[in-house]
Amino acid sequence: EKFSHLDIFCMDLNFLELKNGSNHVISQINSSSGDIPFSDESFDRIIALESAQHFVLEKFFEESRRILTDDGKLILAIPVTSDPSLFKLGILSITWLSKKYTKNHVLDAIRQAGFRLKKEESVGELVYAPFANYYIQNRKALKERLATTYSGNVEGLVFKSMKKMKDLSERKIIDYLFLSLEKA
């Protein structure tokens, strides 16, 4: 509302999620990240938070580059792993329901799509441990809430996943990157 001159669009493949976020200020578009329905050079900013790990990155970067103006910027936050193997990730290989990109894969895809990395910030320690600690400290209340929808076995998996996530983060096997990109 402070920036009423801006045109803001929210894209989601899941139409029901768009309906949940009804907003008179933001235009909502039902679309995939690999086939963005806008003309070339029509945006000056693209922001992908809590989403890029679900995309085919190469296609998303290609489409983002296409619809960004020459001085446009792409900002994203994405979880990464140093080793996506089942052996390293353990239970997270099952409960982490997204693509398990390595940092090198993400950076290579950025370069191949014609972007330049303007800023890279590793924020995993600000994401995983606090999230796991919150769950562990509030487990009883969260367990009761989960039990209203899921079986007790599900909460046990969530608890084990939280502990594993914290451990892997502390050992730098998983991280969370905040990236700012511009066209090369």
Tab-separated table of C-alpha atoms in Angstrom, residues 98-171:
chain	number	residue	atom	x	y	z
A	98	SER	CA	11.756	-30.697	-2.777
A	99	LYS	CA	14.630	-31.018	-5.177
A	100	LYS	CA	17.946	-31.472	-3.421
A	101	TYR	CA	20.172	-29.069	-5.331
A	102	THR	CA	23.829	-28.689	-4.516
A	103	LYS	CA	25.308	-25.214	-4.247
A	104	ASN	CA	27.516	-25.945	-7.266
A	105	HIS	CA	24.486	-26.980	-9.339
A	106	VAL	CA	22.671	-23.746	-8.460
A	107	LEU	CA	25.697	-21.562	-9.248
A	108	ASP	CA	26.350	-23.396	-12.539
A	109	ALA	CA	22.701	-22.987	-13.578
A	110	ILE	CA	22.928	-19.262	-12.781
A	111	ARG	CA	25.997	-18.803	-14.997
A	112	GLN	CA	24.636	-20.954	-17.821
A	113	ALA	CA	21.418	-18.901	-17.901
A	114	GLY	CA	23.396	-15.676	-18.349
A	115	PHE	CA	23.161	-14.240	-14.857
A	116	ARG	CA	25.895	-12.721	-12.745
A	117	LEU	CA	25.949	-13.391	-9.018
A	118	LYS	CA	25.795	-9.976	-7.376
A	119	LYS	CA	25.462	-11.190	-3.787
A	120	GLU	CA	25.561	-14.563	-2.075
A	121	GLU	CA	24.750	-15.007	1.573
A	122	SER	CA	24.732	-18.286	3.464
A	123	VAL	CA	21.899	-18.122	5.998
A	124	GLY	CA	21.417	-21.783	6.940
A	125	GLU	CA	22.361	-21.191	10.567
A	126	LEU	CA	19.581	-18.588	10.745
A	127	VAL	CA	17.029	-20.998	9.272
A	128	TYR	CA	17.504	-24.620	10.276
A	129	ALA	CA	18.641	-24.590	13.918
A	130	PRO	CA	16.104	-21.955	15.034
A	131	PHE	CA	13.327	-23.829	13.229
A	132	ALA	CA	14.332	-27.158	14.777
A	133	ASN	CA	14.782	-25.590	18.215
A	134	TYR	CA	11.340	-24.030	18.030
A	135	TYR	CA	9.801	-27.388	17.169
A	136	ILE	CA	11.718	-29.231	19.883
A	137	GLN	CA	10.873	-26.617	22.535
A	138	ASN	CA	7.186	-26.582	21.566
A	139	ARG	CA	6.881	-30.247	20.676
A	140	LYS	CA	4.068	-31.059	23.057
A	141	ALA	CA	1.731	-28.352	21.731
A	142	LEU	CA	2.715	-28.999	18.113
A	143	LYS	CA	2.253	-32.747	18.579
A	144	GLU	CA	-1.297	-32.139	19.800
A	145	ARG	CA	-2.042	-29.921	16.791
A	146	LEU	CA	-0.620	-32.469	14.363
A	147	ALA	CA	-2.627	-35.246	16.022
A	148	THR	CA	-5.866	-33.521	15.003
A	149	THR	CA	-5.019	-34.170	11.347
A	150	TYR	CA	-2.338	-36.890	11.200
A	151	SER	CA	-1.486	-40.117	12.959
A	152	GLY	CA	1.054	-40.140	15.785
A	153	ASN	CA	3.585	-41.739	13.444
A	154	VAL	CA	3.702	-38.577	11.361
A	155	GLU	CA	4.709	-36.453	14.339
A	156	GLY	CA	7.484	-38.918	15.128
A	157	LEU	CA	8.848	-38.477	11.586
A	158	VAL	CA	8.620	-34.710	11.901
A	159	PHE	CA	10.521	-34.783	15.205
A	160	LYS	CA	13.269	-37.029	13.788
A	161	SER	CA	13.466	-34.801	10.699
A	162	MET	CA	13.880	-31.686	12.834
A	163	LYS	CA	16.764	-33.214	14.782
A	164	LYS	CA	18.411	-34.452	11.572
A	165	MET	CA	17.948	-31.067	9.890
A	166	LYS	CA	19.633	-29.289	12.778
A	167	ASP	CA	22.503	-31.792	12.815
A	168	LEU	CA	23.073	-31.566	9.047
A	169	SER	CA	23.002	-27.781	9.193
A	170	GLU	CA	25.530	-27.660	12.012
A	171	ARG	CA	27.779	-30.008	10.000
